[in-house]
Amino acid sequence: MIENKWLAKLSLKKMTILLVLTSAIVSLVASSLLNLYVLKREHNVVKEKLASIARMVAKDPRVINEVDNDSYSSAIQQFTLEVMESSGVSFVVVLNNDLIRKSHPDESVIGKPFSNIEDAKKSLNGTEHFSREEGVLGEGTRFFTPIWNKEGKQVGIVCVGFVQQTIYQELWKTQKNLYLGIGVGIFVGMLGAMYLAQQLKKMLLGLEPKQIVANIKERDIIIDSVGEGIIAVTPARKILLQNLNFTKLIKNARFTGDNMKDGYLDKDIFSTFFEEVFTTGKSISNHVIVVNQFEFIVNVQLIYIENRIYGAVATLRDQSEMQQLIRELSGTEQYIDSLRAQNHKFMNQLHTILGLTELGKYQDVVHYIRVLNTDYHREIGFVTDKIKSPAVAGFLIGKASELKEQGVKLIIDSDSLFPNMKMGEILHDLLLSMGILLDNAKEAMDLTVIKKATLFLYYDEEEEVILIEVKDTGIGVDEGTMERIFERGFSTKGRARGYGLDAIQSIVKQYHGIVDVQSELGNGSIFRIEVPYKRRNLDD
């Protein structure tokens, strides 16, 4: 993202020119550093060249013989001139140990002492050295190396050098090529950058950076808000983005009219999901919206560009998913309570048996176990005789024990009848519904003396309907409360309650059934559920 406001206002063409200028400056700085490296390298090359030529001349037999015999011959002068011409050095001077010239580009100084005696003396001890001094030909860089005869005795010195002007000329040749190459590179780079800018603008549909930033911001917010259904609009109802699932959810909610016409969102849909956000200027999170009895969980996030509201993006999720989660959590709680009650019951019975055993009352132990066995078979026998489904029978036996521990008597209506059949996912919902109704009945009887809940469970073969009825001897429900008992989150029992009956209503709607409530203050309540269900045989 471009954070600098001034830079964000530049057009793509101006940004390209700025980029080219920046690249040119970087290239010039880099070339300066490279030039310094080249100069240093060329100086080293010059020194190596002078040293190699001087050593070659010092080892030539003609030079050694003439200097060793301390005679003068034009052969040395001719040889050194040839070396100068072939190597390009400015001068090759041969000296004897008295530092008298045996050769020189200027023949008039041959036979005369070297111009800088102190400089030349440094090599009379058999060492080599470089120097930069003023000479007959002007200021120059030179190299001194000793001349050795066959006996290993130093007989003279060779001095080879470049006049400084010559060195500058050589360096300029190298620099000229370097600067020429950099200049050509910058020019070609500018042409390429301008061409690239034009092509980029075409590829970006003529959008400038400011517009691109706005589009990126929109896309980022939309992607970050991904949900089941996605719709993004402007305050003028213009659709920026929508996915297929949004269309599907709107269809399920049975909105009237076309949800999108000429690129604009339908007024009713816009009013339902976006009007509040654009009016208040505040986003909403996990807001429940009901349309034609179809519930949405909606999140709406405003889109800001340059501190102004540009639009909003909404994510929609089917409320049934949340309701399913609530039902599963409620069912788990029911199972835990049932297991806890069974655990308490069995622990009490075991403690009783253990106490009688420690007291040595073995006959009482036998009698107590027989009583438990008789009660157990009587309860199980009655339930299993009426309820043939093992899962349902097991649940009712456990629930009866749990309620008994809490002082509530559960009565299974003698007219109940439920066959053993394949039930699939509805079995979980059926057990959950009975558990919620029985728990509500227990809580409704907390303040009553008689605590009795009656359950009627029946499957009508002809009508193919499952019937569930729970009657309690509780305090009943008044008319005002009756109107809201199925409202999610509403409860007279405190906070974080009010989800049980909402879950039952959701289950009944899912299977296209009905739920009915009858209640009278002081005389208890009756909850009835009818759910259509086509029986499948176990062998199917």
Coordinates of C-alpha atoms in Angstrom, one line a residue:
M1 CA 0.0 0.0 0.0
I2 CA 1.2 3.6 -0.8
E3 CA 1.2 5.5 2.5
N4 CA 2.7 8.8 1.3
K5 CA -0.2 11.1 0.2
W6 CA 2.0 13.1 -2.2
L7 CA 3.3 9.9 -3.9
A8 CA -0.2 8.6 -4.1
K9 CA -1.3 11.6 -6.2
L10 CA 1.3 11.0 -8.9
S11 CA 0.2 9.5 -12.2
L12 CA 1.8 6.3 -13.5
K13 CA 3.7 8.3 -16.1
K14 CA 5.2 10.7 -13.5
M15 CA 6.0 7.8 -11.2
T16 CA 7.9 6.1 -14.1
I17 CA 9.9 9.3 -14.8
L18 CA 10.7 9.6 -11.1
L19 CA 11.8 5.9 -11.1
V20 CA 14.0 6.5 -14.1
L21 CA 15.7 9.6 -12.5
T22 CA 16.2 7.6 -9.4
S23 CA 17.8 4.8 -11.4
A24 CA 20.0 7.3 -13.2
I25 CA 21.3 8.8 -9.9
V26 CA 21.9 5.3 -8.6
S27 CA 23.8 4.4 -11.8
L28 CA 25.9 7.6 -11.6
V29 CA 26.9 6.9 -8.0
A30 CA 27.6 3.3 -8.9
S31 CA 29.7 4.4 -11.9
S32 CA 31.7 6.8 -9.6
L33 CA 32.5 3.9 -7.3
L34 CA 33.4 1.8 -10.3
N35 CA 35.6 4.5 -11.7
L36 CA 37.6 4.6 -8.5
Y37 CA 38.0 0.9 -8.7
V38 CA 39.1 1.1 -12.3
L39 CA 41.6 3.9 -11.6
K40 CA 43.1 1.9 -8.8
R41 CA 43.2 -1.2 -11.0
E42 CA 44.8 0.7 -13.9
H43 CA 47.5 2.0 -11.5
N44 CA 48.3 -1.5 -10.5
V45 CA 48.4 -2.6 -14.1
V46 CA 50.8 0.2 -15.0
K47 CA 53.1 -0.8 -12.1
E48 CA 53.1 -4.5 -13.0
K49 CA 53.8 -3.5 -16.7
L50 CA 56.8 -1.3 -15.7
A51 CA 58.2 -4.0 -13.3
S52 CA 58.0 -6.8 -15.9
I53 CA 59.6 -4.6 -18.7
A54 CA 62.4 -3.4 -16.4
R55 CA 63.2 -7.0 -15.3
M56 CA 63.2 -8.2 -18.9
V57 CA 65.7 -5.5 -19.9
A58 CA 67.8 -6.1 -16.9
K59 CA 68.2 -9.8 -17.8
D60 CA 69.1 -9.1 -21.5
P61 CA 72.7 -10.3 -22.2
R62 CA 73.5 -7.2 -24.3
V63 CA 72.6 -4.9 -21.5
I64 CA 74.5 -7.0 -18.9
N65 CA 77.7 -7.2 -21.0
E66 CA 77.8 -3.5 -21.9
V67 CA 77.1 -2.3 -18.4
D68 CA 79.5 -4.9 -16.9
N69 CA 82.4 -3.8 -19.2
D70 CA 81.4 -0.2 -18.6
S71 CA 81.6 0.5 -22.3
Y72 CA 79.2 2.4 -24.6
S73 CA 77.5 0.8 -27.5
S74 CA 74.6 2.0 -29.6
A75 CA 73.2 -1.5 -29.3
I76 CA 71.8 -0.7 -25.9
Q77 CA 70.2 2.5 -27.1
Q78 CA 68.7 0.7 -30.1
F79 CA 67.4 -2.1 -27.9
T80 CA 65.8 0.2 -25.4
L81 CA 64.1 2.2 -28.1
E82 CA 62.6 -1.0 -29.6
V83 CA 61.3 -1.9 -26.1
M84 CA 59.8 1.5 -25.7
E85 CA 58.1 1.3 -29.1
S86 CA 56.7 -2.2 -28.6
S87 CA 55.6 -1.8 -25.0
G88 CA 54.4 1.8 -25.1
V89 CA 56.4 2.9 -22.1
S90 CA 57.7 6.5 -22.0
F91 CA 61.3 5.7 -21.3
V92 CA 63.8 2.9 -20.6
V93 CA 67.0 4.1 -19.0
V94 CA 70.0 1.9 -18.3
L95 CA 72.5 3.1 -15.6
N96 CA 75.8 1.7 -14.4
N97 CA 76.7 1.6 -10.7
D98 CA 78.0 5.2 -11.0
L99 CA 74.4 6.1 -12.1
I100 CA 75.7 7.2 -15.6
R101 CA 73.1 6.8 -18.4
K102 CA 73.8 4.2 -21.0
S103 CA 70.5 4.8 -22.8
H104 CA 67.8 7.4 -22.8
P105 CA 65.0 8.6 -25.2
D106 CA 66.9 11.9 -25.3
E107 CA 70.3 10.9 -26.7
S108 CA 71.8 14.2 -25.6
V109 CA 71.8 13.1 -22.0
I110 CA 73.4 9.7 -22.6
G111 CA 76.7 9.5 -20.7
K112 CA 75.5 12.0 -18.1
P113 CA 74.4 11.2 -14.5
F114 CA 70.8 10.3 -13.7
S115 CA 68.6 13.4 -13.0
N116 CA 67.6 12.2 -9.5
I117 CA 70.6 10.6 -7.9
E118 CA 68.9 10.0 -4.5
D119 CA 66.0 8.2 -6.1
A120 CA 68.3 5.9 -8.1
K121 CA 70.6 5.2 -5.2
K122 CA 67.8 3.2 -3.5
S123 CA 68.4 0.3 -5.9
L124 CA 72.2 0.2 -5.6
N125 CA 71.8 -2.2 -2.6
G126 CA 70.1 -4.7 -4.9
T127 CA 66.4 -3.8 -4.2
E128 CA 63.6 -2.8 -6.4
H129 CA 61.3 0.2 -5.9
F130 CA 58.7 2.4 -7.5
S131 CA 58.8 6.2 -7.4
R132 CA 56.9 9.2 -8.8
E133 CA 59.4 12.0 -9.4
E134 CA 60.1 14.9 -11.8
G135 CA 62.6 13.9 -14.6
V136 CA 64.0 15.1 -17.9
L137 CA 60.7 14.2 -19.7
G138 CA 58.6 15.6 -16.9
E139 CA 56.7 14.0 -13.9
G140 CA 56.4 10.3 -14.2
T141 CA 55.9 7.0 -12.5
R142 CA 59.0 4.7 -12.7
F143 CA 60.3 1.4 -11.6
F144 CA 64.0 0.6 -10.6
T145 CA 65.5 -2.9 -10.7
P146 CA 69.2 -3.9 -10.4
I147 CA 71.3 -5.5 -13.2
W148 CA 73.2 -8.6 -12.2
N149 CA 76.2 -10.2 -14.0
K150 CA 76.9 -13.9 -14.3
E151 CA 78.9 -13.9 -11.1
G152 CA 75.8 -12.5 -9.2
K153 CA 77.3 -9.0 -8.8
Q154 CA 75.2 -5.9 -9.3
V155 CA 76.7 -3.9 -12.2
G156 CA 73.9 -1.4 -12.9
I157 CA 70.2 -0.4 -12.7
V158 CA 67.4 -0.3 -15.2
C159 CA 64.7 2.4 -14.9
V160 CA 61.5 2.1 -16.8
G161 CA 58.6 4.5 -16.6
F162 CA 55.6 6.4 -17.9
V163 CA 55.3 10.1 -18.1
Q164 CA 52.3 11.1 -16.0
Q165 CA 50.5 12.7 -19.0
T166 CA 50.7 9.4 -20.8
I167 CA 49.1 7.6 -17.8
Y168 CA 46.3 10.2 -17.7
Q169 CA 45.6 9.6 -21.4
E170 CA 45.4 5.8 -20.9
L171 CA 43.1 6.2 -17.9
W172 CA 40.9 8.6 -19.9
K173 CA 40.5 6.0 -22.6
T174 CA 39.2 3.5 -20.0
Q175 CA 36.9 6.1 -18.3
K176 CA 35.5 7.2 -21.6
N177 CA 34.4 3.7 -22.5
L178 CA 32.9 3.3 -19.0
Y179 CA 30.9 6.6 -19.1
L180 CA 29.8 5.9 -22.6
G181 CA 28.4 2.5 -21.6
I182 CA 26.6 4.0 -18.6
G183 CA 25.1 6.8 -20.7
V184 CA 23.8 4.4 -23.3
G185 CA 22.4 2.2 -20.5
I186 CA 20.5 5.1 -18.9
F187 CA 19.1 6.2 -22.2
V188 CA 18.0 2.7 -23.1
G189 CA 16.6 2.3 -19.6
M190 CA 14.5 5.5 -20.0
L191 CA 13.1 4.4 -23.3
G192 CA 12.3 1.0 -21.9
A193 CA 10.7 2.5 -18.7
M194 CA 8.5 4.8 -20.8
Y195 CA 7.4 1.9 -23.0
L196 CA 6.7 -0.3 -19.9
A197 CA 4.7 2.5 -18.3
Q198 CA 2.4 2.7 -21.4
Q199 CA 2.0 -1.1 -21.5
L200 CA 1.2 -1.3 -17.7
K201 CA -1.4 1.4 -18.0
K202 CA -3.1 -0.5 -20.8
M203 CA -3.0 -3.7 -18.7
L204 CA -4.4 -1.9 -15.7
L205 CA -7.4 -0.6 -17.8
G206 CA -6.1 2.9 -17.6
L207 CA -6.3 3.0 -13.8
E208 CA -4.0 5.4 -11.9
P209 CA -2.3 4.4 -8.6
K210 CA -4.9 6.1 -6.5
Q211 CA -7.7 4.0 -8.1
I212 CA -5.6 0.9 -7.8
V213 CA -5.1 1.5 -4.1
A214 CA -8.9 1.9 -3.7
N215 CA -9.6 -1.4 -5.5
I216 CA -7.0 -3.2 -3.4
K217 CA -8.5 -1.9 -0.2
E218 CA -12.0 -3.0 -1.3
R219 CA -10.7 -6.5 -2.2
D220 CA -8.8 -6.9 1.0
I221 CA -11.8 -6.1 3.2
I222 CA -14.0 -8.4 1.2
I223 CA -11.6 -11.3 1.4
D224 CA -11.1 -10.7 5.1
S225 CA -14.8 -10.9 5.6
V226 CA -15.4 -14.2 3.7
G227 CA -18.5 -16.0 5.0
E228 CA -21.3 -18.1 3.6
G229 CA -22.9 -15.4 1.4
I230 CA -21.0 -12.2 0.4
I231 CA -22.4 -8.9 -1.0
A232 CA -20.6 -5.6 -1.3
V233 CA -22.4 -2.4 -2.3
T234 CA -22.0 1.4 -2.3
P235 CA -24.4 3.8 -0.5
A236 CA -26.1 4.2 -3.9
R237 CA -27.0 0.4 -4.0
K238 CA -24.4 -0.3 -6.7
I239 CA -23.2 -3.9 -6.4
L240 CA -19.4 -4.1 -6.1
L241 CA -19.3 -7.9 -5.6
Q242 CA -21.5 -10.8 -4.7
N243 CA -21.1 -14.6 -4.7
L244 CA -23.4 -17.4 -5.7
N245 CA -24.2 -18.4 -2.2
F246 CA -25.6 -14.9 -1.5
T247 CA -28.1 -15.4 -4.4
K248 CA -29.0 -18.8 -3.0
L249 CA -29.7 -17.5 0.5
I250 CA -31.8 -14.6 -0.8
K251 CA -33.8 -17.1 -2.8
N252 CA -34.3 -19.3 0.3
A253 CA -35.5 -16.3 2.2
R254 CA -38.1 -15.7 -0.6
F255 CA -37.4 -12.0 -1.2
T256 CA -39.8 -10.5 -3.7
G257 CA -38.4 -9.0 -6.8
D258 CA -35.0 -9.4 -8.5
N259 CA -32.1 -9.1 -6.1
M260 CA -29.9 -7.5 -8.8
K261 CA -31.2 -5.3 -11.6
D262 CA -28.8 -3.3 -13.9
G263 CA -26.0 -3.8 -11.4
Y264 CA -28.0 -2.4 -8.4
L265 CA -29.2 -4.2 -5.3
D266 CA -33.0 -4.5 -4.8
K267 CA -34.3 -1.8 -2.5
D268 CA -35.9 -4.2 0.0
I269 CA -32.7 -6.3 0.3
F270 CA -30.6 -3.1 0.6
S271 CA -32.9 -1.8 3.3
T272 CA -32.8 -5.1 5.2
F273 CA -29.0 -5.5 5.4
F274 CA -27.4 -2.1 4.8
E275 CA -29.7 0.8 5.6
E276 CA -28.9 0.8 9.3
V277 CA -25.1 0.7 8.7
F278 CA -25.1 3.6 6.2
T279 CA -27.5 5.6 8.5
T280 CA -25.5 5.2 11.7
G281 CA -22.0 4.9 10.2
K282 CA -21.3 1.9 12.4
S283 CA -20.6 -1.7 11.4
I284 CA -22.6 -4.5 12.9
S285 CA -21.4 -7.9 14.0
N286 CA -23.3 -11.2 14.5
H287 CA -26.6 -9.5 14.1
V288 CA -29.7 -11.8 13.7
I289 CA -32.1 -10.8 10.9
V290 CA -35.3 -12.7 10.3
V291 CA -36.8 -12.6 6.8
N292 CA -40.0 -14.6 6.1
Q293 CA -39.1 -16.8 9.1
F294 CA -35.7 -17.5 7.6
E295 CA -32.9 -16.4 10.0
F296 CA -29.6 -14.9 9.0
I297 CA -26.5 -14.2 11.1
V298 CA -25.2 -11.0 9.5
N299 CA -21.9 -9.1 9.7
V300 CA -21.6 -5.8 7.9
Q301 CA -18.3 -4.0 7.6
L302 CA -18.0 -0.4 6.3
I303 CA -15.4 0.3 3.5
Y304 CA -13.5 3.5 4.1
I305 CA -11.3 5.2 1.5
E306 CA -9.5 8.4 2.5
N307 CA -11.6 8.6 5.7
R308 CA -14.9 8.6 3.7
I309 CA -17.4 5.8 3.5
Y310 CA -17.1 4.2 0.1
G311 CA -19.4 1.2 0.6
A312 CA -20.0 -1.8 2.8
V313 CA -19.5 -5.6 2.6
A314 CA -21.9 -8.0 4.3
T315 CA -21.4 -11.7 5.1
L316 CA -24.6 -13.8 5.6
R317 CA -24.7 -17.2 7.3
D318 CA -27.7 -19.5 7.7
Q319 CA -28.9 -19.4 11.3
S320 CA -29.7 -23.1 11.2
E321 CA -26.0 -23.9 11.6
M322 CA -25.9 -22.1 14.9
Q323 CA -29.1 -23.7 16.0
Q324 CA -27.7 -27.1 15.2
L325 CA -24.7 -26.3 17.4
I326 CA -26.9 -25.1 20.2
R327 CA -28.9 -28.4 20.0
E328 CA -25.7 -30.5 20.1
L329 CA -24.4 -28.6 23.1
S330 CA -27.7 -28.9 24.9
G331 CA -27.9 -32.6 24.1
T332 CA -24.4 -33.1 25.5
E333 CA -25.4 -31.3 28.7
Q334 CA -28.4 -33.6 29.0
Y335 CA -26.2 -36.7 28.7
I336 CA -23.7 -35.4 31.2
D337 CA -26.5 -34.7 33.8
S338 CA -27.9 -38.2 33.2
L339 CA -24.5 -39.9 33.7
R340 CA -23.9 -37.8 36.8
A341 CA -27.2 -38.9 38.3
Q342 CA -26.5 -42.6 37.5
N343 CA -23.1 -42.2 39.1
H344 CA -24.6 -40.8 42.3
K345 CA -27.2 -43.5 42.5
F346 CA -24.8 -46.4 42.0
M347 CA -22.3 -44.8 44.4
N348 CA -25.0 -44.6 47.1
Q349 CA -26.0 -48.2 46.5
L350 CA -22.4 -49.4 46.7
H351 CA -21.8 -47.5 49.9
T352 CA -24.8 -49.1 51.4
I353 CA -23.7 -52.6 50.4
L354 CA -20.1 -51.8 51.7
G355 CA -21.5 -50.6 55.1
L356 CA -23.6 -53.7 55.6
T357 CA -20.7 -55.9 54.6
E358 CA -18.4 -54.3 57.1
L359 CA -21.0 -54.7 59.8
G360 CA -21.3 -58.4 59.0
K361 CA -25.0 -58.0 58.0
Y362 CA -24.7 -60.5 55.1
Q363 CA -28.4 -61.4 55.1
D364 CA -29.3 -57.8 54.9
V365 CA -26.9 -57.4 52.0
V366 CA -28.6 -60.3 50.2
H367 CA -32.0 -58.8 50.9
Y368 CA -30.9 -55.3 49.7
I369 CA -29.5 -56.7 46.5
R370 CA -32.7 -58.6 45.8
V371 CA -34.8 -55.4 46.4
L372 CA -32.5 -53.5 44.0
N373 CA -32.8 -56.3 41.4
T374 CA -36.6 -56.4 41.7
D375 CA -36.9 -52.6 41.4
Y376 CA -34.5 -52.5 38.5
H377 CA -36.3 -55.2 36.6
R378 CA -39.7 -53.7 37.3
E379 CA -38.6 -50.3 36.0
I380 CA -36.8 -51.7 33.0
G381 CA -39.5 -54.2 32.2
F382 CA -42.2 -51.6 32.0
V383 CA -40.1 -49.2 29.9
T384 CA -38.8 -51.9 27.5
D385 CA -42.3 -53.3 27.2
K386 CA -43.6 -50.0 25.9
I387 CA -40.5 -48.6 24.2
K388 CA -38.9 -51.1 21.8
S389 CA -36.1 -48.8 20.6
P390 CA -33.0 -49.6 22.8
A391 CA -31.6 -46.0 22.5
V392 CA -34.9 -44.4 23.5
A393 CA -35.5 -46.9 26.3
G394 CA -32.0 -46.5 27.7
F395 CA -32.4 -42.7 27.6
L396 CA -35.7 -42.9 29.5
I397 CA -34.3 -45.3 32.2
G398 CA -31.3 -43.0 32.8
K399 CA -33.5 -39.9 32.8
A400 CA -35.9 -41.5 35.3
S401 CA -33.0 -42.3 37.6
E402 CA -31.6 -38.8 37.3
L403 CA -35.0 -37.2 38.1
K404 CA -35.5 -39.6 41.0
E405 CA -32.2 -38.4 42.5
Q406 CA -33.6 -34.8 42.3
G407 CA -36.9 -35.6 43.9
V408 CA -39.0 -35.8 40.8
K409 CA -41.0 -38.9 39.8
L410 CA -41.1 -39.7 36.1
I411 CA -44.1 -41.6 34.9
I412 CA -44.2 -43.3 31.5
D413 CA -47.8 -43.1 30.3
S414 CA -49.3 -46.6 30.0
D415 CA -50.6 -45.8 26.5
S416 CA -47.1 -45.0 25.3
L417 CA -45.8 -47.2 22.4
F418 CA -42.7 -46.7 20.4
P419 CA -41.4 -49.5 18.0
N420 CA -37.8 -50.3 17.2
M421 CA -37.0 -48.7 13.9
K422 CA -34.2 -47.1 12.0
M423 CA -34.2 -43.4 12.8
G424 CA -30.9 -41.9 11.6
E425 CA -30.3 -38.2 12.6
I426 CA -33.8 -37.7 13.9
L427 CA -33.0 -40.0 16.9
H428 CA -30.6 -37.4 18.3
D429 CA -33.1 -34.6 17.9
L430 CA -35.9 -36.8 19.4
L431 CA -33.8 -37.6 22.6
L432 CA -32.8 -33.9 22.8
S433 CA -36.3 -32.7 22.7
M434 CA -37.5 -35.1 25.4
G435 CA -34.5 -34.2 27.6
I436 CA -35.2 -30.5 27.3
L437 CA -38.9 -30.9 28.1
L438 CA -38.3 -33.1 31.1
D439 CA -35.6 -30.7 32.5
N440 CA -37.9 -27.8 32.0
A441 CA -40.7 -29.8 33.8
K442 CA -38.3 -30.5 36.7
E443 CA -37.4 -26.8 37.1
A444 CA -41.0 -25.8 36.9
M445 CA -41.7 -28.0 39.9
D446 CA -38.9 -26.7 42.1
L447 CA -41.4 -24.8 44.3
T448 CA -44.2 -27.3 44.3
V449 CA -44.8 -30.1 46.9
I450 CA -45.9 -32.7 44.4
K451 CA -43.1 -33.3 41.8
K452 CA -44.4 -35.6 39.1
A453 CA -43.7 -35.5 35.4
T454 CA -45.7 -37.7 32.9
L455 CA -44.3 -38.6 29.5
F456 CA -46.3 -39.9 26.6
L457 CA -44.4 -41.2 23.7
Y458 CA -46.2 -42.7 20.7
Y459 CA -45.7 -43.5 17.1
D460 CA -48.9 -43.4 15.0
E461 CA -48.5 -46.1 12.3
E462 CA -51.4 -44.8 10.2
E463 CA -50.6 -41.1 10.3
E464 CA -46.8 -41.7 10.4
V465 CA -46.3 -39.2 13.1
I466 CA -44.2 -39.2 16.3
L467 CA -46.1 -37.8 19.3
I468 CA -44.3 -36.5 22.4
E469 CA -46.2 -35.1 25.4
V470 CA -44.8 -34.0 28.7
K471 CA -47.0 -33.0 31.6
D472 CA -45.8 -31.5 34.9
T473 CA -47.3 -30.5 38.2
G474 CA -45.4 -27.2 38.2
I475 CA -46.4 -23.6 38.9
G476 CA -47.6 -23.0 35.3
V477 CA -46.9 -20.1 32.9
D478 CA -48.7 -16.8 32.7
E479 CA -50.0 -15.4 29.4
G480 CA -47.2 -12.7 29.0
T481 CA -44.5 -15.3 29.4
M482 CA -46.3 -17.8 27.2
E483 CA -46.0 -15.4 24.2
R484 CA -42.2 -15.4 24.5
I485 CA -41.2 -18.9 25.7
F486 CA -39.9 -19.9 22.3
E487 CA -37.9 -16.7 21.8
R488 CA -34.2 -17.5 21.8
G489 CA -32.4 -16.1 24.8
F490 CA -35.6 -15.4 26.8
S491 CA -35.8 -17.1 30.2
T492 CA -37.2 -16.4 33.6
K493 CA -34.4 -18.4 35.2
G494 CA -31.5 -16.0 34.8
R495 CA -28.8 -15.1 32.3
A496 CA -27.3 -17.5 29.7
R497 CA -30.6 -19.4 29.5
G498 CA -33.5 -19.6 27.1
Y499 CA -32.0 -21.8 24.4
G500 CA -33.8 -25.1 25.1
L501 CA -37.3 -24.3 23.8
D502 CA -35.7 -22.4 20.9
A503 CA -33.8 -25.5 19.9
I504 CA -37.1 -27.6 20.1
Q505 CA -38.8 -25.1 17.9
S506 CA -36.0 -25.3 15.4
I507 CA -36.1 -29.1 15.4
V508 CA -39.9 -29.1 14.8
K509 CA -39.5 -26.6 11.9
Q510 CA -36.8 -28.8 10.4
Y511 CA -39.1 -31.8 10.2
H512 CA -42.2 -29.7 9.4
G513 CA -43.9 -30.6 12.6
I514 CA -45.9 -28.6 15.2
V515 CA -45.4 -27.8 18.9
D516 CA -48.2 -26.8 21.3
V517 CA -48.3 -25.6 24.9
Q518 CA -51.1 -25.5 27.4
S519 CA -50.5 -24.0 30.8
E520 CA -52.4 -22.7 33.8
L521 CA -51.0 -20.9 36.7
G522 CA -50.9 -23.2 39.7
N523 CA -51.9 -26.3 37.6
G524 CA -48.8 -27.1 35.6
S525 CA -48.1 -27.2 31.9
I526 CA -48.4 -29.6 29.0
F527 CA -46.0 -29.6 26.0
R528 CA -47.0 -31.5 22.9
I529 CA -44.8 -32.2 19.8
E530 CA -45.9 -33.8 16.6
V531 CA -43.2 -34.7 14.0
P532 CA -44.0 -36.4 10.7
Y533 CA -41.8 -39.5 10.2
K534 CA -42.0 -42.3 7.8
R535 CA -40.9 -45.5 9.5
R536 CA -38.2 -47.6 8.0
N537 CA -37.8 -51.3 8.9
L538 CA -34.5 -52.5 10.5
D539 CA -33.9 -54.7 7.5
D540 CA -34.1 -51.8 5.0

